[in-house]
mmCIF file with all atom_site columns, C-alpha atoms in Angstrom:
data_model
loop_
_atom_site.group_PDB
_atom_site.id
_atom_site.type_symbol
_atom_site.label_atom_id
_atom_site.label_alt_id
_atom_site.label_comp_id
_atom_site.label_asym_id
_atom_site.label_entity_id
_atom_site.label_seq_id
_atom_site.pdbx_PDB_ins_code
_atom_site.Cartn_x
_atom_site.Cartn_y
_atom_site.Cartn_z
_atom_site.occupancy
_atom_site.B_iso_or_equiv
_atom_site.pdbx_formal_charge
_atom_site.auth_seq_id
_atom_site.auth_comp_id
_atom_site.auth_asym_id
_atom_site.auth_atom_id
_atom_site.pdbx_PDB_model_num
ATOM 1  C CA . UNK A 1 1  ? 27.541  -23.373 -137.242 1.00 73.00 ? 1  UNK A CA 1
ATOM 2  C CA . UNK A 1 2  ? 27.661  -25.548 -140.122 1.00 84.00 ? 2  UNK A CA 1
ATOM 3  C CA . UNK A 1 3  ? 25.925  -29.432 -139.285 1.00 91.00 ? 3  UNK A CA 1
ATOM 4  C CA . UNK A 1 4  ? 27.734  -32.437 -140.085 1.00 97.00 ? 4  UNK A CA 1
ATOM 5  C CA . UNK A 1 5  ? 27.465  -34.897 -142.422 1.00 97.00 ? 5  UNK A CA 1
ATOM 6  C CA . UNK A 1 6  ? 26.626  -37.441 -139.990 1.00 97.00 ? 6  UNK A CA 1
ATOM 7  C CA . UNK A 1 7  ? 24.024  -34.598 -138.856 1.00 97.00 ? 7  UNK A CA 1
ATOM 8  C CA . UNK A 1 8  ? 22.606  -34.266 -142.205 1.00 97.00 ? 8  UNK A CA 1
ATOM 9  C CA . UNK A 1 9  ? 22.367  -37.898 -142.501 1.00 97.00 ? 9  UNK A CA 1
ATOM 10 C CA . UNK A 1 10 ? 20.529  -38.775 -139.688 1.00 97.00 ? 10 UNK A CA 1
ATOM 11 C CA . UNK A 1 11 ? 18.079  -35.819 -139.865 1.00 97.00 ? 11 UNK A CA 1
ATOM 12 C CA . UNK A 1 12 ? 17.694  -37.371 -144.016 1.00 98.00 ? 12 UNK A CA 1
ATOM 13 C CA . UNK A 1 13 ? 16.876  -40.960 -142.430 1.00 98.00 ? 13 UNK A CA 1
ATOM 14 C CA . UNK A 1 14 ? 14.674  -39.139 -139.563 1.00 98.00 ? 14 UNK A CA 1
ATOM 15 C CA . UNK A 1 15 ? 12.977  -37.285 -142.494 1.00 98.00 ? 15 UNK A CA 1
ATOM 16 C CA . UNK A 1 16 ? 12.945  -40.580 -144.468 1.00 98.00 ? 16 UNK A CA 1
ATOM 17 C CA . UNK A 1 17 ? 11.085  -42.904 -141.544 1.00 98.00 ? 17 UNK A CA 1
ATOM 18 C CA . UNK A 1 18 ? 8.527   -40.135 -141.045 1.00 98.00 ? 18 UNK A CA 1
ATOM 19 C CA . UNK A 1 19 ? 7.609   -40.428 -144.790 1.00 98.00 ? 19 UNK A CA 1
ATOM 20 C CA . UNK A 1 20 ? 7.678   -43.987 -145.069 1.00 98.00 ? 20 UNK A CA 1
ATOM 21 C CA . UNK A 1 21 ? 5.277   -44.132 -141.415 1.00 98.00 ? 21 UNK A CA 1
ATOM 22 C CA . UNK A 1 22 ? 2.618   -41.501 -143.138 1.00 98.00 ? 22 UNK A CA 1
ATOM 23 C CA . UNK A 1 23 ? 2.537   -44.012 -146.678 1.00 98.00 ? 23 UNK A CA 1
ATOM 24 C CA . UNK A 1 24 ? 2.042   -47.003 -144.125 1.00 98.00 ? 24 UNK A CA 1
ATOM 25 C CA . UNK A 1 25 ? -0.870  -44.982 -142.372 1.00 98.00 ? 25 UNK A CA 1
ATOM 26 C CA . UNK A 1 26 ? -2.303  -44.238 -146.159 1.00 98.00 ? 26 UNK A CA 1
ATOM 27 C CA . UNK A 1 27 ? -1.844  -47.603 -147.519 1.00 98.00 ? 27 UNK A CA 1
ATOM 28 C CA . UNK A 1 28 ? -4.211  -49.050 -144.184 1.00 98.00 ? 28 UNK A CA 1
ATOM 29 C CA . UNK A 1 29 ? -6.463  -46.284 -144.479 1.00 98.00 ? 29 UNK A CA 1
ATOM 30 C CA . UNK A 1 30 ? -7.135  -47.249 -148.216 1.00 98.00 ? 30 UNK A CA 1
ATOM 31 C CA . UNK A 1 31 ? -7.453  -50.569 -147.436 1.00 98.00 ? 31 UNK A CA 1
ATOM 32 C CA . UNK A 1 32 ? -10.047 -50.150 -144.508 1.00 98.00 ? 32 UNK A CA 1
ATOM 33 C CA . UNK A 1 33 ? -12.098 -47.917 -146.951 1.00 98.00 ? 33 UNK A CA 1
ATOM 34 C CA . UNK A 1 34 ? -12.208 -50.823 -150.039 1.00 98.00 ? 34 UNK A CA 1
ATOM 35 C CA . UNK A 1 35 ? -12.651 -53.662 -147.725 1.00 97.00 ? 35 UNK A CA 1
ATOM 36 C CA . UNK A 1 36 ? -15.597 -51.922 -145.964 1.00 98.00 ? 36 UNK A CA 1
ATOM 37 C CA . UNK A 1 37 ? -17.332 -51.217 -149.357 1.00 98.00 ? 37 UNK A CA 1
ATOM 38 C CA . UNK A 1 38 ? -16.430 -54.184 -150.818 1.00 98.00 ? 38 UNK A CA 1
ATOM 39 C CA . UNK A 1 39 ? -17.947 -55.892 -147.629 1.00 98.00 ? 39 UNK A CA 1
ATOM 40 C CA . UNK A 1 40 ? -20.996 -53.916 -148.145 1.00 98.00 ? 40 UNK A CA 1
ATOM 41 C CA . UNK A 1 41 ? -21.425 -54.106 -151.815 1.00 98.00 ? 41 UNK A CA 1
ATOM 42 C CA . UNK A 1 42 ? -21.440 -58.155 -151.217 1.00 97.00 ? 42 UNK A CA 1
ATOM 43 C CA . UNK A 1 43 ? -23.372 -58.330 -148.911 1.00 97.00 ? 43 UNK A CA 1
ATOM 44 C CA . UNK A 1 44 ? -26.236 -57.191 -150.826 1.00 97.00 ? 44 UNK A CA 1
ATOM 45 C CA . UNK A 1 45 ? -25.487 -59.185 -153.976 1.00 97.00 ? 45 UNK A CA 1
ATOM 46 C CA . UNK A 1 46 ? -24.972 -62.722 -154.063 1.00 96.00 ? 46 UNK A CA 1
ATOM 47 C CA . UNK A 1 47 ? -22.744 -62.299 -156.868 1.00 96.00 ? 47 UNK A CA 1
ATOM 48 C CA . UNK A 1 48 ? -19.992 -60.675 -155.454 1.00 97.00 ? 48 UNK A CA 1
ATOM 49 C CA . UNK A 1 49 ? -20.628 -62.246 -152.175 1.00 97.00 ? 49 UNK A CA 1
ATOM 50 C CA . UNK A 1 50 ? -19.976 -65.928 -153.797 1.00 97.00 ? 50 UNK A CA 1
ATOM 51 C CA . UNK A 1 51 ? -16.645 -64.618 -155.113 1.00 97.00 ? 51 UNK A CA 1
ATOM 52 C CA . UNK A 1 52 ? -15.718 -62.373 -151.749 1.00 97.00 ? 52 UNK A CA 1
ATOM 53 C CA . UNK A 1 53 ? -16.394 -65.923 -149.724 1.00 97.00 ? 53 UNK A CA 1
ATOM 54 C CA . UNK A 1 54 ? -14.065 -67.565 -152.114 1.00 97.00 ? 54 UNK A CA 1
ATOM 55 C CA . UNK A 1 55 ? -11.554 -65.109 -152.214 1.00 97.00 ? 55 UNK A CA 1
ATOM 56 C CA . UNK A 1 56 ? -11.262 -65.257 -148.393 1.00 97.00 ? 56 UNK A CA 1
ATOM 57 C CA . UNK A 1 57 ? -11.281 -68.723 -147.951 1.00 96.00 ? 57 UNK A CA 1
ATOM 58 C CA . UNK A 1 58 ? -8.403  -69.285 -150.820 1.00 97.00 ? 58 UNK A CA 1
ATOM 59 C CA . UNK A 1 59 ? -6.059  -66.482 -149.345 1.00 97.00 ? 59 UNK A CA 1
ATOM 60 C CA . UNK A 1 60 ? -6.968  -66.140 -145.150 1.00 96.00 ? 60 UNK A CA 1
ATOM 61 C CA . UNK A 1 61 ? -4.803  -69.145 -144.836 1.00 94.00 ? 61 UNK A CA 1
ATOM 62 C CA . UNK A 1 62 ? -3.749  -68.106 -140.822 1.00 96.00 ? 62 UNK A CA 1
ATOM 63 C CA . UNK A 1 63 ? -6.037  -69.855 -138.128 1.00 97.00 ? 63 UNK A CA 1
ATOM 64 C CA . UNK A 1 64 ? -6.302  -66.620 -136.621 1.00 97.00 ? 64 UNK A CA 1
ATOM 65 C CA . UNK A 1 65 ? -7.197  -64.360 -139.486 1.00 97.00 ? 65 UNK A CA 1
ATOM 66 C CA . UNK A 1 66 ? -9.618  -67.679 -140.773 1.00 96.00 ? 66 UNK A CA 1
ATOM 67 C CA . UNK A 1 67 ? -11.176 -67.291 -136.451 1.00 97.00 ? 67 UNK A CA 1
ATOM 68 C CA . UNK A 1 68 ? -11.584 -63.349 -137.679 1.00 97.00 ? 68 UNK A CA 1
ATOM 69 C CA . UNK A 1 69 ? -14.131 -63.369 -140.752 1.00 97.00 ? 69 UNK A CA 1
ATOM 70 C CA . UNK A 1 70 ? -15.912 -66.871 -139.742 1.00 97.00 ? 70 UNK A CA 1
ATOM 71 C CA . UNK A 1 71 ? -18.961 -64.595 -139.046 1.00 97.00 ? 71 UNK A CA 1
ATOM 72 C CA . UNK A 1 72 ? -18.502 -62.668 -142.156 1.00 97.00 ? 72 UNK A CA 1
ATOM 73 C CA . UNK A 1 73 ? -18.006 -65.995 -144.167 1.00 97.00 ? 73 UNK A CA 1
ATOM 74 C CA . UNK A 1 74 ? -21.005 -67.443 -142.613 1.00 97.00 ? 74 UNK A CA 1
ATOM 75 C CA . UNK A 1 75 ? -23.091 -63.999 -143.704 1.00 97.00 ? 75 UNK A CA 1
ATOM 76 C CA . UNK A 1 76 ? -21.486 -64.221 -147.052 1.00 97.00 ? 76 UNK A CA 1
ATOM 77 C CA . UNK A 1 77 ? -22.814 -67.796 -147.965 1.00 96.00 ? 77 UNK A CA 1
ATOM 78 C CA . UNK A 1 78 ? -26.143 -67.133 -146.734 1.00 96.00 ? 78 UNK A CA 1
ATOM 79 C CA . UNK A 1 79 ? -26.610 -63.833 -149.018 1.00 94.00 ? 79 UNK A CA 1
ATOM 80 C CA . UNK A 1 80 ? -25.011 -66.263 -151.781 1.00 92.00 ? 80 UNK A CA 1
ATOM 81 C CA . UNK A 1 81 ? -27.048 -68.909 -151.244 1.00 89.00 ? 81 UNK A CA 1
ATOM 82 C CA . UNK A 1 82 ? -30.038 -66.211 -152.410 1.00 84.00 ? 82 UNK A CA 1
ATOM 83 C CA . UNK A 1 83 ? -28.579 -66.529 -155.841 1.00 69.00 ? 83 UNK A CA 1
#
């Protein structure tokens, strides 16, 4: 038996949240994998880790997410202040 179109439609959107879920999943996976060696990388030079601090501090604007990296930030200005 033939579907619908209402069947068709709704497996389409099914089809269409699925796809959209896995590019969510990739986007936070990238993400997690430049933040980690971008987190690395600065804190071994005091170069990027100036600019990483300052990035943070200009665009972590929510009390929580500021609560999040304060031990990060702290590590951060302490490799900078090697410079």
């Amino acid at each position: 038996m033939a579907r619908t179109i209402d069947q068709q439609i709704a497996d389409t959107q099914a089809k269409l949240a699925r796809l959209k879920t896995r590019q969510k999943a990739s986007d936070t996976r990238r993400k997690i994998i430049v933040g980690a060696i971008v987190t690395t990388e600065a804190l071994k030079d005091p170069k990027i880790s100036k600019w990483l601090a300052s990035t943070l501090r200009k665009h972590a604007t929510r009390d929580v997410d500021q609560k999040e990296i304060a031990g990060l930030l702290a590590d951060l200005d302490a490799k900078a202040g090697e410079a």
